[in-house]
Structure formats: C-alpha cells, structure tokens
C-alpha cells in the first residue's frame, strides 16, 4: 500500500448512526469532511444485536479506507457497553458489548456513544451550555458545555404526565396518534420546561420529525438536520476520553497496548 493510502486509512473515520428506523454510515476525514456519501439500510424489524450487526456489516462492506470507527446508538451506553435500547428489540440489549463486537468484526478501534451525543458534537458552536434534542422514533437528548459532552442522561425517560415519559409524549408513536398540530403543542410545552429547568444558551432541534415543527422558536433555538451533525463522528475521535467517551480496541490488539 502506498504511503498516502496508509495515511488515509489511519486517519479516516467510519461514522455509523444506528436509529430506530434506519442505520446510516459514511467515511469522514479527521476534519469531519465527507470522504464518501452516506449509505443507509433499514433497521431490522427484529432489531436484536445480531441482526443489527449483520446490517452494519452489509452497510459498511463497500466503504473504505478508514482506520477507526465512531458509532451513535439510540440508548444509554457506558464504556462501549449498551445498557438500554428502548426503541430496539426488548430485553435483548442490556449489558451487550456492542463496541467490542464491532471492533472485532471490522478490526478497528471503536468509540460508541449515544446517538444524540454524537450528533451534538457535529452541531454545537462550542460556546456555553448547549442542548441538542432529537425528535424521531424516540426523544434523544445531549448536554454539552464549551464544546465538551457532559455525562449522558436519559432524559427521555423522565415522566411528563401521570403515565407518559418524554419518549411516549413526543416520539413517533405519539406523532402518528395525535397528529402534527397536537404534537407541536407538546413540543412547545417541552421547550418551555427545558428553558426553565436548564436555562441553556443554545438549543438545537433535530431528528427525522424536526421537519414538522411549525411553532415559533426563540432566537437561540435552531432547527438542524442529520446532515448538520455529520461531523460528529470526527469530533468524537478528537474528544478527550472522559465520561462516556471510551475507546474499544480489537481483542487481537489489546496485548500490544493499542
């Protein structure tokens, strides 16, 4: 392999975004520029770890070169291990070492974090207290300060009514059941709560259903697309290992201290 090709392989990043309805991947430069177009496949209906890994393997097979992998996952992740996956197969993900499996299958180091956190890294300005909310299958949240991810909190599972959490209240099922107008009224209520509780400097609204937002937004609230968060995979690898930013290596390399 030529030196330039080796350099690309070592610095380029395979960025994977696992969602409740779709799994996306692309190759990024270390500066976050697209080196390949996004490719996408549907999330398997029987979204067990094995089924999801099979889709990832199929999705990324034609993508190259890359030397490391950034992954966003729709649930709570700690040190590369999935703790919760509320919008994937029930009772199949708790304690699953997803980062290690992907690292072993693809033979590269992996950083795995919550999907809203990965998107946030590509969106935020890096100044002050900034929050990203993703409105899709569920309700994703990310908290950052001066460009650094704060410990991930699954705020989607706080109660907002007597029998509903945020996922139930504003997720895709609620959108389909209640309709666009009522869904926007619910979003307005959530924004008011966040404004009062967090007193954020900037709030970003993304995810697949953000395109249906019709309410008036304050000057410090911004609509963003999944494309806006594309640099998140590169920013994840530029971040210091702290809180939930953790690197998992292929088992074959651990003895080398890599």
PDB file of N, CA and C in Angstrom, residues 2 31 40 58 66 93 105 128 141 160 163 171 180 194 258:
ATOM      1  N   UNK A   2       0.502   2.217  -0.823  1.00  0.00           N
ATOM      2  CA  UNK A   2       1.270   3.450  -0.890  1.00  0.00           C
ATOM      3  C   UNK A   2       1.149   4.213   0.417  1.00  0.00           C
ATOM      4  N   UNK A  31     -11.019  15.870   9.777  1.00  0.00           N
ATOM      5  CA  UNK A  31     -11.579  17.216   9.942  1.00  0.00           C
ATOM      6  C   UNK A  31     -13.096  17.220   9.825  1.00  0.00           C
ATOM      7  N   UNK A  40     -27.371   3.965   3.542  1.00  0.00           N
ATOM      8  CA  UNK A  40     -28.404   3.723   4.551  1.00  0.00           C
ATOM      9  C   UNK A  40     -29.134   2.417   4.261  1.00  0.00           C
ATOM     10  N   UNK A  58     -23.114  -5.397   6.382  1.00  0.00           N
ATOM     11  CA  UNK A  58     -23.525  -5.239   4.977  1.00  0.00           C
ATOM     12  C   UNK A  58     -23.375  -3.785   4.519  1.00  0.00           C
ATOM     13  N   UNK A  66     -10.567   3.381   6.085  1.00  0.00           N
ATOM     14  CA  UNK A  66     -10.752   4.026   7.382  1.00  0.00           C
ATOM     15  C   UNK A  66      -9.895   3.309   8.416  1.00  0.00           C
ATOM     16  N   UNK A  93     -30.695  -6.140  24.738  1.00  0.00           N
ATOM     17  CA  UNK A  93     -29.508  -5.298  24.620  1.00  0.00           C
ATOM     18  C   UNK A  93     -28.798  -5.015  25.938  1.00  0.00           C
ATOM     19  N   UNK A 105     -15.245  -7.457  14.665  1.00  0.00           N
ATOM     20  CA  UNK A 105     -15.727  -7.800  13.325  1.00  0.00           C
ATOM     21  C   UNK A 105     -14.999  -7.000  12.246  1.00  0.00           C
ATOM     22  N   UNK A 128     -20.507  27.872  25.662  1.00  0.00           N
ATOM     23  CA  UNK A 128     -21.561  27.893  26.663  1.00  0.00           C
ATOM     24  C   UNK A 128     -22.293  26.568  26.802  1.00  0.00           C
ATOM     25  N   UNK A 141     -31.521  13.207  23.744  1.00  0.00           N
ATOM     26  CA  UNK A 141     -31.017  14.423  24.385  1.00  0.00           C
ATOM     27  C   UNK A 141     -29.503  14.377  24.520  1.00  0.00           C
ATOM     28  N   UNK A 160     -43.501  12.994  32.133  1.00  0.00           N
ATOM     29  CA  UNK A 160     -44.005  14.325  31.802  1.00  0.00           C
ATOM     30  C   UNK A 160     -45.511  14.420  32.049  1.00  0.00           C
ATOM     31  N   UNK A 163     -48.788   9.134  33.236  1.00  0.00           N
ATOM     32  CA  UNK A 163     -48.462   7.803  32.716  1.00  0.00           C
ATOM     33  C   UNK A 163     -47.608   7.827  31.458  1.00  0.00           C
ATOM     34  N   UNK A 171     -42.542  11.065  20.926  1.00  0.00           N
ATOM     35  CA  UNK A 171     -41.926  10.152  19.968  1.00  0.00           C
ATOM     36  C   UNK A 171     -42.792   9.908  18.741  1.00  0.00           C
ATOM     37  N   UNK A 180     -49.991  16.323  13.699  1.00  0.00           N
ATOM     38  CA  UNK A 180     -48.955  17.356  13.688  1.00  0.00           C
ATOM     39  C   UNK A 180     -49.249  18.514  14.630  1.00  0.00           C
ATOM     40  N   UNK A 194     -37.704  22.891  29.373  1.00  0.00           N
ATOM     41  CA  UNK A 194     -36.244  22.912  29.243  1.00  0.00           C
ATOM     42  C   UNK A 194     -35.687  24.312  29.461  1.00  0.00           C
ATOM     43  N   UNK A 258      -2.496  -1.301  22.131  1.00  0.00           N
ATOM     44  CA  UNK A 258      -3.007  -0.331  21.172  1.00  0.00           C
ATOM     45  C   UNK A 258      -4.388   0.112  21.547  1.00  0.00           C
TER      46      UNK A 258
END
